[in-house]
Short mmCIF file of C-alpha atoms in Angstrom, two decimals:
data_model
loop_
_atom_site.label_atom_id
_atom_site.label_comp_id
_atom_site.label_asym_id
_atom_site.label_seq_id
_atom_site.Cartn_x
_atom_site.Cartn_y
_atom_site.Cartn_z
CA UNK A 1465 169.80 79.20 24.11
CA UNK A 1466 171.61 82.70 24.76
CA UNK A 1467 171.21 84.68 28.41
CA UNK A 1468 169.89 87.88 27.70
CA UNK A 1469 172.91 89.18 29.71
CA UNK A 1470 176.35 88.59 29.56
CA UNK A 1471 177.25 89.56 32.76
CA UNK A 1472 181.50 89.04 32.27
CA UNK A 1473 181.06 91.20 29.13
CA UNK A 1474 179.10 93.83 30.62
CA UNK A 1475 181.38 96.54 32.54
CA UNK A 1476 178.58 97.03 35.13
CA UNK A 1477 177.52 93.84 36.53
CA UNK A 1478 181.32 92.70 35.86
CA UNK A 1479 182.67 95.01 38.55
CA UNK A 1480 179.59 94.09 41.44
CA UNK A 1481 180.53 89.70 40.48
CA UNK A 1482 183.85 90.26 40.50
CA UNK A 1483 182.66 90.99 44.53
CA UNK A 1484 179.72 88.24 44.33
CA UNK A 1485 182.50 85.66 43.25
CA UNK A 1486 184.48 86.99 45.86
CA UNK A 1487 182.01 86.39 48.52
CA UNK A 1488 181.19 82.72 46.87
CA UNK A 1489 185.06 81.77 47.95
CA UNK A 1490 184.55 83.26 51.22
CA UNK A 1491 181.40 81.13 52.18
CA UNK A 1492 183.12 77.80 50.76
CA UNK A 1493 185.83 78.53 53.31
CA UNK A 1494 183.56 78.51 56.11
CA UNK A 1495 183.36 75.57 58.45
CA UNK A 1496 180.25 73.46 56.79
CA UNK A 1497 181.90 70.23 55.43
CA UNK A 1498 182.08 70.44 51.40
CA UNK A 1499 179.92 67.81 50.54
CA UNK A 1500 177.32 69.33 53.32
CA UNK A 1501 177.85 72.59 51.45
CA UNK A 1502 177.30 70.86 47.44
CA UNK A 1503 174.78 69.49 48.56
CA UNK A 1504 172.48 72.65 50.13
CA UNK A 1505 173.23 74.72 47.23
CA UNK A 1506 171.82 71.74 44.78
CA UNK A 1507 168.89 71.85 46.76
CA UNK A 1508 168.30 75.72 46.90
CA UNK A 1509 168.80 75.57 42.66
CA UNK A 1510 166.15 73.18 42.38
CA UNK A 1511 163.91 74.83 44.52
CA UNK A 1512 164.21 77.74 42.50
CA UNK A 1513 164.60 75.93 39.30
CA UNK A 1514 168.33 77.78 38.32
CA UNK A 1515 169.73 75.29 35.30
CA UNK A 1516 173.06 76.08 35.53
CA UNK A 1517 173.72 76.73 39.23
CA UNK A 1518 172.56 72.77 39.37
CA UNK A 1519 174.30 71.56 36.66
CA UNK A 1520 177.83 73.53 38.50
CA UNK A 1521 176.70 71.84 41.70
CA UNK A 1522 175.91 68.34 40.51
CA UNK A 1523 179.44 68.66 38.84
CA UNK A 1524 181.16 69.83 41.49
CA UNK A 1525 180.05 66.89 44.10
CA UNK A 1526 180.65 64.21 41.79
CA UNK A 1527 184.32 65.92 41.24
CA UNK A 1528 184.63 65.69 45.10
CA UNK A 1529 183.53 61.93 45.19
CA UNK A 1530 180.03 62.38 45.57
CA UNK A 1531 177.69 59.33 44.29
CA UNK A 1532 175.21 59.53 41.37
CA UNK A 1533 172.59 57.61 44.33
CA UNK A 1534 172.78 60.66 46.73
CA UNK A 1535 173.30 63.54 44.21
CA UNK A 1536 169.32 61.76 41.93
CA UNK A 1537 167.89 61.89 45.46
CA UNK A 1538 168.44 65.27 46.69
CA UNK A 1539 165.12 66.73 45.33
CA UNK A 1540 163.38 63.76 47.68
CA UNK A 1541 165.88 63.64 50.08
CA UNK A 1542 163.04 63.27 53.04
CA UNK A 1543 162.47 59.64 51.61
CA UNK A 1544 165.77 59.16 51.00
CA UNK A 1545 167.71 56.72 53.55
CA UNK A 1546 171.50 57.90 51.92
CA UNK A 1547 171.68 61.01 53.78
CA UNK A 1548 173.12 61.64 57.76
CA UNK A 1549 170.93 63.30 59.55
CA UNK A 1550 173.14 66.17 59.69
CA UNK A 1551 173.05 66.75 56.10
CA UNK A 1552 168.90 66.16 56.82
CA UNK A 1553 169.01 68.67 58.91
CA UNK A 1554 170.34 71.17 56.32
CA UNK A 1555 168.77 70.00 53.80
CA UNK A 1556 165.53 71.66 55.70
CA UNK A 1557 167.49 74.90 56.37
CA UNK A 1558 168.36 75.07 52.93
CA UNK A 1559 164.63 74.45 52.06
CA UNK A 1560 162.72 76.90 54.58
CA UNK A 1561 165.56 79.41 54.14
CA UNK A 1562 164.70 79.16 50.18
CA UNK A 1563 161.09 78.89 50.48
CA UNK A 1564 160.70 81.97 53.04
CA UNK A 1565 157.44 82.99 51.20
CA UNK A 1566 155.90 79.88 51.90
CA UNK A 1567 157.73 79.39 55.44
CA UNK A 1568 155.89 82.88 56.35
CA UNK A 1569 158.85 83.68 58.19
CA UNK A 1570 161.82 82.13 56.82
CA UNK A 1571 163.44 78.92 58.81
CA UNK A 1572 160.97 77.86 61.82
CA UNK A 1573 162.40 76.94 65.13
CA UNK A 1574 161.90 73.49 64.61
CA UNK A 1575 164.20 73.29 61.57
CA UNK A 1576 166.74 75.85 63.21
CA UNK A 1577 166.72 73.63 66.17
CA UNK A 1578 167.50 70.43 63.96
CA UNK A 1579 170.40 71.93 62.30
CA UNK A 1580 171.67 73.27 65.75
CA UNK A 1581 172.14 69.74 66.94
CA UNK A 1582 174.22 68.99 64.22
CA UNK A 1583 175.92 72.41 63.78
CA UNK A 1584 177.77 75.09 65.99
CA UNK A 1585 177.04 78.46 65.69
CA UNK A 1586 179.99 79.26 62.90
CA UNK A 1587 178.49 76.04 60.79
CA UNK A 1588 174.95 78.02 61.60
CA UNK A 1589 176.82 81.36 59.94
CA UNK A 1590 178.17 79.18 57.25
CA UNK A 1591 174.17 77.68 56.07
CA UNK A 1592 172.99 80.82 56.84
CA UNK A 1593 175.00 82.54 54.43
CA UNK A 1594 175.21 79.55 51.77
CA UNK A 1595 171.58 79.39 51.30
CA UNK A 1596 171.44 83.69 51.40
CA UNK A 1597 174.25 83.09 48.81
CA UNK A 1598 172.77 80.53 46.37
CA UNK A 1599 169.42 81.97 46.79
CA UNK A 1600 170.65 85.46 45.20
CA UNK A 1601 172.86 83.81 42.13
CA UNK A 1602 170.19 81.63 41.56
CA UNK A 1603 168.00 84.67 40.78
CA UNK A 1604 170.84 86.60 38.97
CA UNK A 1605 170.85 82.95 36.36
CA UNK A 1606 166.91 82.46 36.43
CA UNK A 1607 166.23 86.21 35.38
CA UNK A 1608 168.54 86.56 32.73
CA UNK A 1609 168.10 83.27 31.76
CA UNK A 1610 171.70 81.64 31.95
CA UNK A 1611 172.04 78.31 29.93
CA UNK A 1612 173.22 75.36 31.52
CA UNK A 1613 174.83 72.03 30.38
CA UNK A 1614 178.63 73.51 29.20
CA UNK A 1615 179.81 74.11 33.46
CA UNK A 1616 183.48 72.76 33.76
CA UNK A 1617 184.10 71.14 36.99
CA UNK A 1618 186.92 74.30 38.70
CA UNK A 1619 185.49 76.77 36.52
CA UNK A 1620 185.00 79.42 38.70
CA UNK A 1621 187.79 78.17 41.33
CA UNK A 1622 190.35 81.30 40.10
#
């Protein structure tokens, strides 16, 4: 399978992701623990069905330590018993912020609430932005149809 866009070869898009990527090193910097953080942006390229953004994230986790148990059961993580309820509680920002269609309205009080007992307000910045993040390179893969299977754990870490 070939993407119908090379975005590193064309001059264009190269010069606006050399910013994206940028901003991507910026938001893993923020104060949301790292696993916390793999672990939303697997869920928000599910959701939106983005190949490669979950085979970099699956990588990535299991790199950091992360077990095969939690990383199969993210997609059902309500049923799930191997999750904190911290990482519960953004694992429903990460869904309403991705689903804000369906949410009509985006993340509902309720879920904001959650992830405010479990959060300050820079960890609140930090999911706010992560899920804003992953939802927009998730739709820069999914349209132009980026392949997925070759990701090298660090690949993007320059």
């Amino acid at each position: 399978m070939d993407a119908r866009l090379n975005y590193f070869a064309n001059p264009a898009a190269g010069k606006a992701l050399k910013h994206v990527m940028s901003a991507g090193k910026a938001i893993k910097e923020l104060p949301v623990d790292a696993a916390t953080q793999e672990l939303v942006a697997l869920r928000v390229s599910q959701i939106n069905g983005c190949a490669v953004c979950t085979d970099m994230h699956t990588k990535e986790a299991a790199a950091a330590g992360e077990s095969s148990v939690r990383l199969h059961l993210v997609s059902a993580w309500r049923e799930a018993t191997v999750f904190s309820e911290a990482e519960r509680a953004a694992l429903a920002f990460a869904e309403e912020g991705t689903r804000t269609a369906d949410a009509g309205g985006g993340v509902s009080d309720e879920v904001w609430a959650g992830a405010a007992k479990h959060y300050d307000e820079e960890q609140l910045a930090g999911l706010v932005l992560l899920v804003s993040f992953m939802n927009m390179v998730n739709r820069l893969n999914v349209i132009t149809q980026q392949p997925a299977g070759d990701y090298e754990v660090g690949q993007f870490s320059h």
